[in-house]
Coordinates of C-alpha atoms in Angstrom, one line a residue:
Chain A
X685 CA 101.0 107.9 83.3
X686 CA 102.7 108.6 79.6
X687 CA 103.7 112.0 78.8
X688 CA 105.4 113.4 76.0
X689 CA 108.1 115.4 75.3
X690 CA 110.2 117.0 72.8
X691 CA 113.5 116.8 72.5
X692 CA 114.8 119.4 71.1
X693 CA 118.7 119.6 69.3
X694 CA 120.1 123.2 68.5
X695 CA 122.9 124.3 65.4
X696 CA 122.8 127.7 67.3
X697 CA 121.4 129.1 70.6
X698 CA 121.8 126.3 73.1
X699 CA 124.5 126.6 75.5
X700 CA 127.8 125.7 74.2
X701 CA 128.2 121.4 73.8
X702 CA 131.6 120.3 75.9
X703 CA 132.7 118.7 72.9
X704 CA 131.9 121.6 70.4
X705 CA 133.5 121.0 67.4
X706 CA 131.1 122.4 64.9
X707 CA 129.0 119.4 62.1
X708 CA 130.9 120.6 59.2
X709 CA 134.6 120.3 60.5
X710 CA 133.4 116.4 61.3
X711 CA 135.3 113.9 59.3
X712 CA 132.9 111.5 57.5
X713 CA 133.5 108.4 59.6
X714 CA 132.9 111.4 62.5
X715 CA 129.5 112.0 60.7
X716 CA 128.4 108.4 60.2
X717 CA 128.9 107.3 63.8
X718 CA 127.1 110.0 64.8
X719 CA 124.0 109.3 62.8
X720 CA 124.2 105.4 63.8
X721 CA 124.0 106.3 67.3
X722 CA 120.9 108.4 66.4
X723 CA 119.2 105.7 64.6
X724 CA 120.0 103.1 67.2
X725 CA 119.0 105.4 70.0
X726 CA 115.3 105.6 68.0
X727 CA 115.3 101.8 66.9
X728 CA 115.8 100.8 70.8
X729 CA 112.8 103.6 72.1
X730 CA 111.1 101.5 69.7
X731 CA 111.6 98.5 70.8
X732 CA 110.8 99.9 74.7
X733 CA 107.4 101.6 73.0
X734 CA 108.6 105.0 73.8
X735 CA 109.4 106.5 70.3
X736 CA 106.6 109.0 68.5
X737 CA 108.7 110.5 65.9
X738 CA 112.2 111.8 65.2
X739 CA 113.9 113.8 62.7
X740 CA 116.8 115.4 61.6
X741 CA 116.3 119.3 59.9
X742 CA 118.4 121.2 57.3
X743 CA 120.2 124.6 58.6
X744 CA 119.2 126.0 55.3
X745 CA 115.1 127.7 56.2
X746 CA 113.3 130.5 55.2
X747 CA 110.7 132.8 57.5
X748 CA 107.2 133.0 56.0
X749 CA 104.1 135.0 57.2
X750 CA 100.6 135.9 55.5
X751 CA 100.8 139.2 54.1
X752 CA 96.8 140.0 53.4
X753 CA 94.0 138.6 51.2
X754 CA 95.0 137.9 47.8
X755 CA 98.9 138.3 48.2
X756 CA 101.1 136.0 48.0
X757 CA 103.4 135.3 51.5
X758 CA 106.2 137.7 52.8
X759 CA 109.3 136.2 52.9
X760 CA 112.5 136.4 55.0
X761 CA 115.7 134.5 54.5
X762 CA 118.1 133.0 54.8
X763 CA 118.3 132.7 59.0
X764 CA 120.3 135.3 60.2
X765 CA 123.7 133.7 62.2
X766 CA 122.8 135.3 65.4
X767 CA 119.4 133.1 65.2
X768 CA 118.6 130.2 67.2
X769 CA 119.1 127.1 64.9
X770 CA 117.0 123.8 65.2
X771 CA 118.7 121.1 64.2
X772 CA 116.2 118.1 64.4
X773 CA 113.7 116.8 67.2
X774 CA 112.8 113.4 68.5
X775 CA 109.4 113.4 70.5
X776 CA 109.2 110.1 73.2
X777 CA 105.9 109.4 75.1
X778 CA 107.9 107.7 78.8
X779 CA 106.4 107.1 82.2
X780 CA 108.2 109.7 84.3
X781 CA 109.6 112.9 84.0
X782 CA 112.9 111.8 85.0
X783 CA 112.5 108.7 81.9
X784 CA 112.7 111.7 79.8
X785 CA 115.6 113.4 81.0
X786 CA 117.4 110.2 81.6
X787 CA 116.8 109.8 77.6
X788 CA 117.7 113.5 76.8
X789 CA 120.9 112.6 78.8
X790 CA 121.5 109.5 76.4
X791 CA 121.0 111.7 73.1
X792 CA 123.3 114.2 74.5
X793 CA 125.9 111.6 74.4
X794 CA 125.8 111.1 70.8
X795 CA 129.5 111.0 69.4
X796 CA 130.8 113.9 67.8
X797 CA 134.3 115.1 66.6
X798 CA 137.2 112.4 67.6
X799 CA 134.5 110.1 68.3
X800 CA 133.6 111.7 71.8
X801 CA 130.6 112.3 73.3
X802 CA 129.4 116.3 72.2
X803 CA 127.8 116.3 75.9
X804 CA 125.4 118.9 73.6
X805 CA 122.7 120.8 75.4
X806 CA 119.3 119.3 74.4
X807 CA 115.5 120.7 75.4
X808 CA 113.1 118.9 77.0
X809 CA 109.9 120.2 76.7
X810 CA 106.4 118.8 77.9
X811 CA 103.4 118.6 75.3
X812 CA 100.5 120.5 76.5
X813 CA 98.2 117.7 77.4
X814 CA 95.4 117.1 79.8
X815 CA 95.4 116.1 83.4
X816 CA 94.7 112.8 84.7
X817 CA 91.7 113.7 86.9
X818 CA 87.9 113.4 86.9
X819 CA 87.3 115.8 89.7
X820 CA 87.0 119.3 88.2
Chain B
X1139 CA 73.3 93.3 60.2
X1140 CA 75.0 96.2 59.7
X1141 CA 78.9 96.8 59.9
X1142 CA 78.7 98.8 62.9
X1143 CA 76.4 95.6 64.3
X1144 CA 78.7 93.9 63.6
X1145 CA 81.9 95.6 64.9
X1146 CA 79.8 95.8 68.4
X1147 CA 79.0 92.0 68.3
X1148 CA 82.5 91.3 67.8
X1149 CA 83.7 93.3 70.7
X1150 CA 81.5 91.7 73.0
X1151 CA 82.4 88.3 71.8
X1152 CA 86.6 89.3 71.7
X1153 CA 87.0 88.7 75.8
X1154 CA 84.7 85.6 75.8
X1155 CA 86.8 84.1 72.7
X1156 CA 90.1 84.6 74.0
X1157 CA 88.7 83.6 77.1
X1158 CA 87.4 80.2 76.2
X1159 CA 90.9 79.7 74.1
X1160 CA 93.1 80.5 76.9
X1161 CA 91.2 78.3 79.3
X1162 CA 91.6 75.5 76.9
X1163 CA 95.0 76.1 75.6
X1164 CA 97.1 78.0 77.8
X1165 CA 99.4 80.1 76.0
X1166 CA 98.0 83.6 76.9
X1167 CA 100.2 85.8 74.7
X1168 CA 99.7 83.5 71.1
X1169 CA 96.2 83.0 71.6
X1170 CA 95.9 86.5 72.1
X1171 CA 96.9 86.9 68.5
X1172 CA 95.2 84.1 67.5
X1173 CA 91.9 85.7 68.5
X1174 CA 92.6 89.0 67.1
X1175 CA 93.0 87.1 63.7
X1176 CA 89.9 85.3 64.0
X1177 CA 88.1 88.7 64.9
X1178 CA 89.5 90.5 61.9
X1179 CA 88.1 87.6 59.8
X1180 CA 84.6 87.4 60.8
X1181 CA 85.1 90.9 60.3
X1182 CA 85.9 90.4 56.8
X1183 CA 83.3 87.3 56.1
X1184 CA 80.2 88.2 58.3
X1185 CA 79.0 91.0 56.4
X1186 CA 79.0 89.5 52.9
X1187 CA 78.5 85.8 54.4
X1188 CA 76.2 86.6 57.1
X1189 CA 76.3 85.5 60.6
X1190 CA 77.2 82.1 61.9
X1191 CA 74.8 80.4 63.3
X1192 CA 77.1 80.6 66.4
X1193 CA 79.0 83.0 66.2
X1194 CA 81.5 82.9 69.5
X1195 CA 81.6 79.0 68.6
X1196 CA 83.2 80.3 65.3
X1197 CA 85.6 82.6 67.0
X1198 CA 86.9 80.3 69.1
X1199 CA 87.4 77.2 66.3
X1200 CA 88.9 79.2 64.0
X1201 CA 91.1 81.2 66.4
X1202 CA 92.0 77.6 68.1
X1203 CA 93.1 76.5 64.6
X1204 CA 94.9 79.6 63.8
X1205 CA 96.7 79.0 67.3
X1206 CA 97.8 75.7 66.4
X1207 CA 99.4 77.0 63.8
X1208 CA 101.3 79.7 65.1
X1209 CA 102.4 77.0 67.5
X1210 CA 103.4 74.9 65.1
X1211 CA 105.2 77.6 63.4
X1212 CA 107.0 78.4 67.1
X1213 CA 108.1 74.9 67.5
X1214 CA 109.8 74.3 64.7
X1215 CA 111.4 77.7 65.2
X1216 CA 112.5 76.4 68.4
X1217 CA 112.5 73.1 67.6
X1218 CA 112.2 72.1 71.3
X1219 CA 110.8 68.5 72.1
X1220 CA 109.0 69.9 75.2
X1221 CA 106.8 72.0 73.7
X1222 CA 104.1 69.7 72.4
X1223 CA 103.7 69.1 76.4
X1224 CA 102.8 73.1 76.2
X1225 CA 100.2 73.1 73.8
X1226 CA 98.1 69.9 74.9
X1227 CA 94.9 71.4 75.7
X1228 CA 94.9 72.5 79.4
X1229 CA 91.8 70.4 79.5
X1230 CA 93.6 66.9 78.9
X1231 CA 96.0 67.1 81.9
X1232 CA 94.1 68.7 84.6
X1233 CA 89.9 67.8 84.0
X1234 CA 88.3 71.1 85.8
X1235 CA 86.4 70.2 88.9
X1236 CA 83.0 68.3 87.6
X1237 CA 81.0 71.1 90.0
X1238 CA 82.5 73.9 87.9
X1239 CA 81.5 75.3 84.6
X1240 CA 83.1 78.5 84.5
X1241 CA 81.1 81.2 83.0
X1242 CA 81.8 83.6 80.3
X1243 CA 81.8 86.6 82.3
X1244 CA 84.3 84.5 84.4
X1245 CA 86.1 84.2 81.5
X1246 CA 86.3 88.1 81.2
X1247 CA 87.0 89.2 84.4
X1248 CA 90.4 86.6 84.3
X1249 CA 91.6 88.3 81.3
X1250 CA 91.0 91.7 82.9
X1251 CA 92.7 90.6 85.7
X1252 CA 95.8 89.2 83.7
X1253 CA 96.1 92.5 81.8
X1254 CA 96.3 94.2 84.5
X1255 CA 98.7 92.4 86.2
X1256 CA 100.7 94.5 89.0
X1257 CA 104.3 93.7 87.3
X1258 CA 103.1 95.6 84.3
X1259 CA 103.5 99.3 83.9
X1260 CA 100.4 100.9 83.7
X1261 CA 100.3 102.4 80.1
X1262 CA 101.2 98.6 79.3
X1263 CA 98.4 97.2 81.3
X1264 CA 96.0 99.9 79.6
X1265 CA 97.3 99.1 76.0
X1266 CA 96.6 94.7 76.7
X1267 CA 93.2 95.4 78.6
X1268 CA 91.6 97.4 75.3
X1269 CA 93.2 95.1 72.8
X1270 CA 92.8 91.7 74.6
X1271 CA 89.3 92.5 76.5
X1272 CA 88.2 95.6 74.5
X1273 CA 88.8 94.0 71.3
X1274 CA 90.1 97.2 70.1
X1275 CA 92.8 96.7 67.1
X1276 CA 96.5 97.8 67.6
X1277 CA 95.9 100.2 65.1
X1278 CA 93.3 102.1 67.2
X1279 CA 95.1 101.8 70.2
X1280 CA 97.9 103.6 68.8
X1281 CA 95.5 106.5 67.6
X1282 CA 94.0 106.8 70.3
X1283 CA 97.1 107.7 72.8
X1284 CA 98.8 109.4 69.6
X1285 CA 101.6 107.1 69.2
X1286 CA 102.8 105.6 66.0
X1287 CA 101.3 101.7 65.0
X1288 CA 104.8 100.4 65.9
X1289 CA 105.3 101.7 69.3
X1290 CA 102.1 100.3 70.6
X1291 CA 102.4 97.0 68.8
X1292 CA 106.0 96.7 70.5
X1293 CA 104.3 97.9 73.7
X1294 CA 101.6 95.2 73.8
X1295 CA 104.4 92.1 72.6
X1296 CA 106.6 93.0 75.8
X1297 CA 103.4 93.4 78.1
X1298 CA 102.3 89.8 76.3
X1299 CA 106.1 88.8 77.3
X1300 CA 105.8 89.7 80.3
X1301 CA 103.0 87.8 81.3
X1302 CA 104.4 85.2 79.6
X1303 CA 107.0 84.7 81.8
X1304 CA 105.6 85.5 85.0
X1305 CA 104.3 82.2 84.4
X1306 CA 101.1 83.5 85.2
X1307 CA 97.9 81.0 85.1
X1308 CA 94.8 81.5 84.0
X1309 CA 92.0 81.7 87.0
X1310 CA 91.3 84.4 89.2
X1311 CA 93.5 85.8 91.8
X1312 CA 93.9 84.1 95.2
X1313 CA 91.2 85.3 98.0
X1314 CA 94.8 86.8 99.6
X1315 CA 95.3 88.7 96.7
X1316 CA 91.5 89.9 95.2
X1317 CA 91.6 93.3 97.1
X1318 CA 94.8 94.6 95.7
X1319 CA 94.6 92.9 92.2
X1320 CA 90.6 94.2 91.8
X1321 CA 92.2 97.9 93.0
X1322 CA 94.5 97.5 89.7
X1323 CA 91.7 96.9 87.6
X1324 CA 89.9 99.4 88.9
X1325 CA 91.9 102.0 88.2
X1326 CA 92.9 100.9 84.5
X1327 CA 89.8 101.4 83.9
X1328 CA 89.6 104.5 85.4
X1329 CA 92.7 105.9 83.3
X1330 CA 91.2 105.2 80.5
X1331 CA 87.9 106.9 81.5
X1332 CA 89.8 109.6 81.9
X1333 CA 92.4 109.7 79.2
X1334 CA 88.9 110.0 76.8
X1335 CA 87.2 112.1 79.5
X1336 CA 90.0 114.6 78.9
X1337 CA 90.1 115.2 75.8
X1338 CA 87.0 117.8 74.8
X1339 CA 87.6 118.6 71.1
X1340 CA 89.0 118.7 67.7
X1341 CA 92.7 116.7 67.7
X1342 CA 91.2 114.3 70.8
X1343 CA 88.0 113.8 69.3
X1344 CA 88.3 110.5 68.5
X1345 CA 89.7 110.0 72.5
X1346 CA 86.4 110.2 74.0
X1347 CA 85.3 107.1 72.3
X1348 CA 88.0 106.1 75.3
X1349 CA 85.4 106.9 78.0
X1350 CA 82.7 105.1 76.2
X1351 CA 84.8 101.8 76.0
X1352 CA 85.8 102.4 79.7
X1353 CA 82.5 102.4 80.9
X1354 CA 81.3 99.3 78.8
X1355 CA 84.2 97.4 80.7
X1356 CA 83.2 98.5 83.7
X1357 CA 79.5 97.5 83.1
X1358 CA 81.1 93.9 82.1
X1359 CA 83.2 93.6 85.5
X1360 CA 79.9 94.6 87.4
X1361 CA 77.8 92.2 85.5
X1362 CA 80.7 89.8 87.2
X1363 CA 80.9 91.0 90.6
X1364 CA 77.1 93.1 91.4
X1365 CA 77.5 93.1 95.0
X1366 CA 81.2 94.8 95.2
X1367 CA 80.8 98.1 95.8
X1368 CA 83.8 100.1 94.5
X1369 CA 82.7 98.9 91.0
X1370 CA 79.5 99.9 91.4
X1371 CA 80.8 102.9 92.5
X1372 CA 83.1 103.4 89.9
X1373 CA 81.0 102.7 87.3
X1374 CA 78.4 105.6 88.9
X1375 CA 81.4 107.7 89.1
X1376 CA 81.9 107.1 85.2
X1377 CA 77.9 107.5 84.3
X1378 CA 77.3 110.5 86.5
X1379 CA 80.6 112.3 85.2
X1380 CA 80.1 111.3 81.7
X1381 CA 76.9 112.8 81.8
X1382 CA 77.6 116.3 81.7
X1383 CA 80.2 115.5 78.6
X1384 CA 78.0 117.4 76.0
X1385 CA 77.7 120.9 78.4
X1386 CA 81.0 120.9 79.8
X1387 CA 82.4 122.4 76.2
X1388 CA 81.1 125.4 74.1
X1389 CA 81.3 125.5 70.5
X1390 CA 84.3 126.4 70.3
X1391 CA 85.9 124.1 72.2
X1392 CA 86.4 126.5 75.4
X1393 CA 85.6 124.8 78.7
X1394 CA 82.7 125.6 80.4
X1395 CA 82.9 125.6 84.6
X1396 CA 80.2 123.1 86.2
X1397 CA 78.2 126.4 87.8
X1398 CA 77.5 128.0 83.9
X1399 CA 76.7 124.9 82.2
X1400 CA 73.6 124.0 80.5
X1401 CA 72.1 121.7 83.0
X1402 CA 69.3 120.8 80.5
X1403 CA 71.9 119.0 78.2
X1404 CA 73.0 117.2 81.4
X1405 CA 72.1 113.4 79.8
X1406 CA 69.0 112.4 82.6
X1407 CA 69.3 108.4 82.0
X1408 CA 73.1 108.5 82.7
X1409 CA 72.5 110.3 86.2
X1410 CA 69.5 108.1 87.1
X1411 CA 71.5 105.2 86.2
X1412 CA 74.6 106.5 88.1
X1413 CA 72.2 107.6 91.4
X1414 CA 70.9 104.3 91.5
X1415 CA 74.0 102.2 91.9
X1416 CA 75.8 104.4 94.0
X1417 CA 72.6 104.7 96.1
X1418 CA 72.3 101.2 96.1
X1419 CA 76.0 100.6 97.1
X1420 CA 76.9 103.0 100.0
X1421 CA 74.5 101.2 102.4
X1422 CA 76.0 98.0 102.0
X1423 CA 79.6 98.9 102.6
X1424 CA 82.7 99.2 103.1
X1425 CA 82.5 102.4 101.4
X1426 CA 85.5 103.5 99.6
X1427 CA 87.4 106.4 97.3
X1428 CA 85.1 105.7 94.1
X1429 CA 81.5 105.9 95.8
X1430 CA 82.7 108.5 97.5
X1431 CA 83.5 110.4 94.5
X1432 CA 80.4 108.8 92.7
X1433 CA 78.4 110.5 95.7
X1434 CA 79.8 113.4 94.9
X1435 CA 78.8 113.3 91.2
X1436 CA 75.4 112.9 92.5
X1437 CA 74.9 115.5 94.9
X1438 CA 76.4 117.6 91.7
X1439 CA 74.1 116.3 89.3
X1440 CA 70.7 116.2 90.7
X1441 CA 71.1 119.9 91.5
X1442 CA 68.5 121.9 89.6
X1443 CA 70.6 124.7 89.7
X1444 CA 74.6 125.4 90.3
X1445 CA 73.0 127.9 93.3
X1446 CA 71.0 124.9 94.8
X1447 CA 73.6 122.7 95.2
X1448 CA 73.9 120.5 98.4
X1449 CA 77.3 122.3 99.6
X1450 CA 77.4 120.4 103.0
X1451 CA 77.0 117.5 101.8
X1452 CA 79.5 117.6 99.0
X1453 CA 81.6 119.0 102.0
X1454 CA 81.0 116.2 104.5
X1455 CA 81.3 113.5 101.3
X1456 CA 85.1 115.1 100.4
X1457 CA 85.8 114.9 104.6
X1458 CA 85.5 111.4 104.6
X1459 CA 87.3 111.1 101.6
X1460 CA 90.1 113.1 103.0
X1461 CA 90.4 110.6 105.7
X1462 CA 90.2 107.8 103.2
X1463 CA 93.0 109.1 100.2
X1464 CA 95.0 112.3 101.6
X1465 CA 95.5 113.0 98.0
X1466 CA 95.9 117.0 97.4
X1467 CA 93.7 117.5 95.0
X1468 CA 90.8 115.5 96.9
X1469 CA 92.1 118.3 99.8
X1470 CA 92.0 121.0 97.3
X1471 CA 88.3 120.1 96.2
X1472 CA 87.2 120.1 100.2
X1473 CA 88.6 123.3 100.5
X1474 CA 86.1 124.9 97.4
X1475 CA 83.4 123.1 99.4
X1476 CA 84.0 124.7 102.3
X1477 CA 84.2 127.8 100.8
X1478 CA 80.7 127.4 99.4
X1479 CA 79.1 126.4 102.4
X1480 CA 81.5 128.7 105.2
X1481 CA 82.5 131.4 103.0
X1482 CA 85.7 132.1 100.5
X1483 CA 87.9 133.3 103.5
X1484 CA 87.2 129.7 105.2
X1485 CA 88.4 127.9 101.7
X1486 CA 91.4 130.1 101.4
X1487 CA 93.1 129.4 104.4
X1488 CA 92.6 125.6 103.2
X1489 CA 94.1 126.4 99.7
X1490 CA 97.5 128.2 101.9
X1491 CA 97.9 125.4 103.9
X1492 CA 98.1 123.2 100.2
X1493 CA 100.5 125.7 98.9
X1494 CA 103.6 124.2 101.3
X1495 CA 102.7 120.6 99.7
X1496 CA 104.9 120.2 97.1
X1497 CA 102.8 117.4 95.1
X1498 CA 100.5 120.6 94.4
X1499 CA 102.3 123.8 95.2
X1500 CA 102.8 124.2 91.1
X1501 CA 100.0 122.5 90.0
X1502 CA 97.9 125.2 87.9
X1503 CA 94.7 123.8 89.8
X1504 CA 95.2 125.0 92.8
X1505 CA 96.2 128.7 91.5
X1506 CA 92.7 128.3 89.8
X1507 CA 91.2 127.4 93.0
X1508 CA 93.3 130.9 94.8
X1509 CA 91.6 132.7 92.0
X1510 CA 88.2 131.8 91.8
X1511 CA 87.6 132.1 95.9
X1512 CA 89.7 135.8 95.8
X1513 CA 87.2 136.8 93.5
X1514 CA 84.4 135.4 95.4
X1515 CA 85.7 137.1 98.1
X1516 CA 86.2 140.3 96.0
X1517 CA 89.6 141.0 95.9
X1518 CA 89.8 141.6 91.9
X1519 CA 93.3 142.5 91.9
X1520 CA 94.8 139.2 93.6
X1521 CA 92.1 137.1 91.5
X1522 CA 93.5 138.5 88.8
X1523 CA 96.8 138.0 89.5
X1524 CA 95.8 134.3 90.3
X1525 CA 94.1 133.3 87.1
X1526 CA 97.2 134.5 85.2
X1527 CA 99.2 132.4 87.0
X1528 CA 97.3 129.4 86.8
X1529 CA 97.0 130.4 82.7
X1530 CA 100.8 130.0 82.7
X1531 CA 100.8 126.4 84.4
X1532 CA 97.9 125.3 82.8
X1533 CA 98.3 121.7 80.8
X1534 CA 96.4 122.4 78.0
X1535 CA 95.0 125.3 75.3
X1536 CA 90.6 125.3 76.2
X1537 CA 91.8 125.6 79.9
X1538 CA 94.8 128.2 79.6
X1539 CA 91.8 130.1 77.1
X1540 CA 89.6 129.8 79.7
X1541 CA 92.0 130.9 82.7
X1542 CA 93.3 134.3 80.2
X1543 CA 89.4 134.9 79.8
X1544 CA 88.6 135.1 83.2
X1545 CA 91.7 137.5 84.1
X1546 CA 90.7 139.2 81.1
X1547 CA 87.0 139.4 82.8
X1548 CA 88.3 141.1 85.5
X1549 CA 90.3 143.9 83.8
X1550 CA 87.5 145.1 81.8
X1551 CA 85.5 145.5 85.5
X1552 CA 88.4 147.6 86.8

């Protein structure tokens, strides 16, 4: 049956990518290609009606928390460089466990610096869902 | 008549519709969208305009027109000579048999069988049978399994493809084939009982309206076939489970274990119904997986109390199931029955021989299972231990809540 899972891409605190020439030494063909590969990877999970959503987040982010009736929120920020950085998500809803990590593999493969795949470490990460049983 | 009349009339009427323009025309995956078209126009028209004074007659003319001209449109697309051969009605080449006049429910039951065709993946087959026989919309679909509009509308066009090109006709499978292809619909219908089944509160709400539309196929593929016995006993598996919906959640959403629930909001009509057909099936035979569990069901629901339930029955039933399925959970089940009829100790040595099987050796059910018969048998520490365990495998939030609370139960005894 369908499951979903998030795929998650890191700035900071994944493993280190083969290729791993940081974003903002990328030339700006570099950066386009990159990008098109993203979009056609979504357009085609599309297409196979396996995509739930995808996007891509800025580094720049600020911590928030409640800080007691009637005050206004606490916050915390910029991100400090030792922290672990998300840089964007896509969630896919496959068959199989191993659709997903055959996808995650794919995504990996996006092009970096020189053109070359950045072999990145991604996450894959099940959504909490239900089980597929009446017996209880 | 009101909308929501209305909305249930046409959802009735959406299988017999396409089924009537399919039989005439062919072209399952056009007239498919023919028919939805026609649907969302009477859904438009019949409220202000009334109802027709026949109202399938006026599905089907109006979706037959509308298919004609999405033909049309397709042909000169393709602008291929051969294709006014396609879209002849079916009628004109080959005159059915003079001793046949195929009934609606026929009708039904084709299209079922069609959606659930074996070459299609199963969330495919689940997406065509609620749209094409459940008359559900795309969008609703897509809600309902928490995808976006698009994914599900490109999900049902390839399933449509598919079956397109299969080459697939429209009539019932072959007597060679029934068995296998009825086991297919069977257990679509089952999914989807249990992808609404599943889902108790808040985000999933709107899921268990999944169950409901679940069980109204399955009435409409007994209505077809009364004397088979797995869909009568699938159907009494559905009733008799669906039953105890409204106690099987607190108010706050946490789950609530079959032994504490409020048998009084246990719904009485569903069980009788359920008891009934199962009772009326199992003596006619060949008895398979879903009576079996229906039985089950039963001997759990006409309990008075979780203390008087038939333990050696429900045992015997999940023996003969074990011979029938092998599946580890249906093992893992016998082994809490035999632990309520021959003592904790008894079901535990069931649950270690489990724990070697790797289908189930993670699965957060049977650490559940561990927990719940060490603390019948009173080792609190192990229990404990257990539930915590199971908490961190569990699948979702009311039953990782309800797994912390009773670990949590048994520190405060310590």
């Amino acid at each position: 049956m369908m499951a979903k899972y998030l795929l998650l891409k890191h700035y900071r605190g994944a493993p280190a990518a083969v290729n791993d020439v940081p974003m903002d030494q990328w030339t700006p063909e570099e950066l386009s290609a990159h990008v098109r590969y993203m979009a056609d990877f979504a357009a085609r999970l599309e297409g196979t009606g396996e995509f739930v959503d995808g996007q891509a987040l800025s580094p720049e982010g600020t911590f928030v928390r409640y800080d007691g009736e009637g005050r206004p929120p606490v916050t915390d920020g910029p991100f400090a460089e030792t922290k672990d950085l998300i840089a964007g998500w896509m969630v896919i809803d496959v068959e199989t466990y191993e659709r997903a990590l055959e996808l995650a593999g794919e995504l990996s493969a996006a092009p970096g610096a020189g053109g070359k795949p950045i072999h990145e470490w991604l996450e894959v990460r099940p959504f909490m869902a239900h089980q597929h049983t009446v017996i209880e | 008549m009101t909308g929501t009349d209305i909305e249930g009339l046409l959802r009735e009427l959406a299988p017999r519709a396409l089924g009537a323009v399919v039989r005439r025309y062919g072209h399952f995956d056009t007239a498919e969208d023919a028919v939805q078209e026609a649907l969302l126009a009477a859904a438009l028209r019949w409220p202000s305009d009334g109802l027709p004074d026949h109202p399938l007659g006026w599905l089907v003319t109006v979706a037959a027109r509308r298919l004609t001209d999405l033909l049309r449109a397709q042909q000169a697309r393709r602008d291929r000579e051969d294709t006014v051969a396609r879209w002849t009605p079916v009628d004109a080449r080959h005159a059915p048999p003079a001793d046949r006049t195929p009934a609606d429910s026929d009708d039904t039951l084709i299209l079922l069988f069609m959606c659930c065709h074996p070459s299609l993946s199963p969330a495919s087959q689940i997406a065509l049978t609620l749209r094409a026989v459940g008359g559900l919309t795309t969008v609703e679909i897509a809600r309902a399994f928490l995808v976006p509009e698009s994914t599900m509308t490109r999900r049902i066009t390839r399933a449509k493809q598919r079956i397109r090109d299969s080459g697939l006709r429209f009539g019932l499978p072959s007597p060679e084939e029934w068995a296998e292809r009825l086991d297919v619909v069977l257990h679509v219908l089952y999914l989807i009982f249990n992808e609404g089944y599943a889902s108790t509160s808040g985000p999933g709400l709107h899921r268990a309206e999944l169950s409901a539309e679940a069980i109204r196929l399955a009435r409409i593929v007994h209505r077809a076939l009364p004397e088979d016995g797995e869909v009568a006993g699938l159907l009494a598996l559905m009733l008799l489970t669906d039953a105890r919906r409204a106690a099987r959640t607190g108010q706050d959403g946490t789950l609530i274990p079959m032994a504490e629930q409020d048998r009084g909001r246990w719904n009485a009509e569903l069980i009788a119904e359920g008891v009934r057909l199962v009772s009326a099936a199992l003596p006619r035979g060949p008895v398979g997986p879903y009576q079996l569990q229906a039985a089950i069901a039963a001997v759990h629901d006409e309990a008075p109390s979780a203390a008087e339930t038939d333990w050696p029955q429900i045992m015997a039933l999940y023996e003969v199931l074990l011979h029938l399925s092998g599946n580890p959970l249906v093992a893992l089940n016998h082994a809490v029955a035999v632990a309520m009829v021959r003592g904790p100790r008894a079901g535990l040595d069931l649950v270690a021989k489990l724990e070697t099987d790797g289908r189930i050796a993670g699965d957060h059910r049977l650490h559940a299972v561990r927990a719940h018969l060490l603390e019948m048998a009173g080792d609190g520490s192990a229990a404990r231990e257990a539930y915590l365990t199971a908490a961190g495998r569990a699948m979702n939030p009311p039953q990782q809540r309800y797994l912390y609370g009773r670990a949590a139960r048994l520190d405060a005894r310590d």
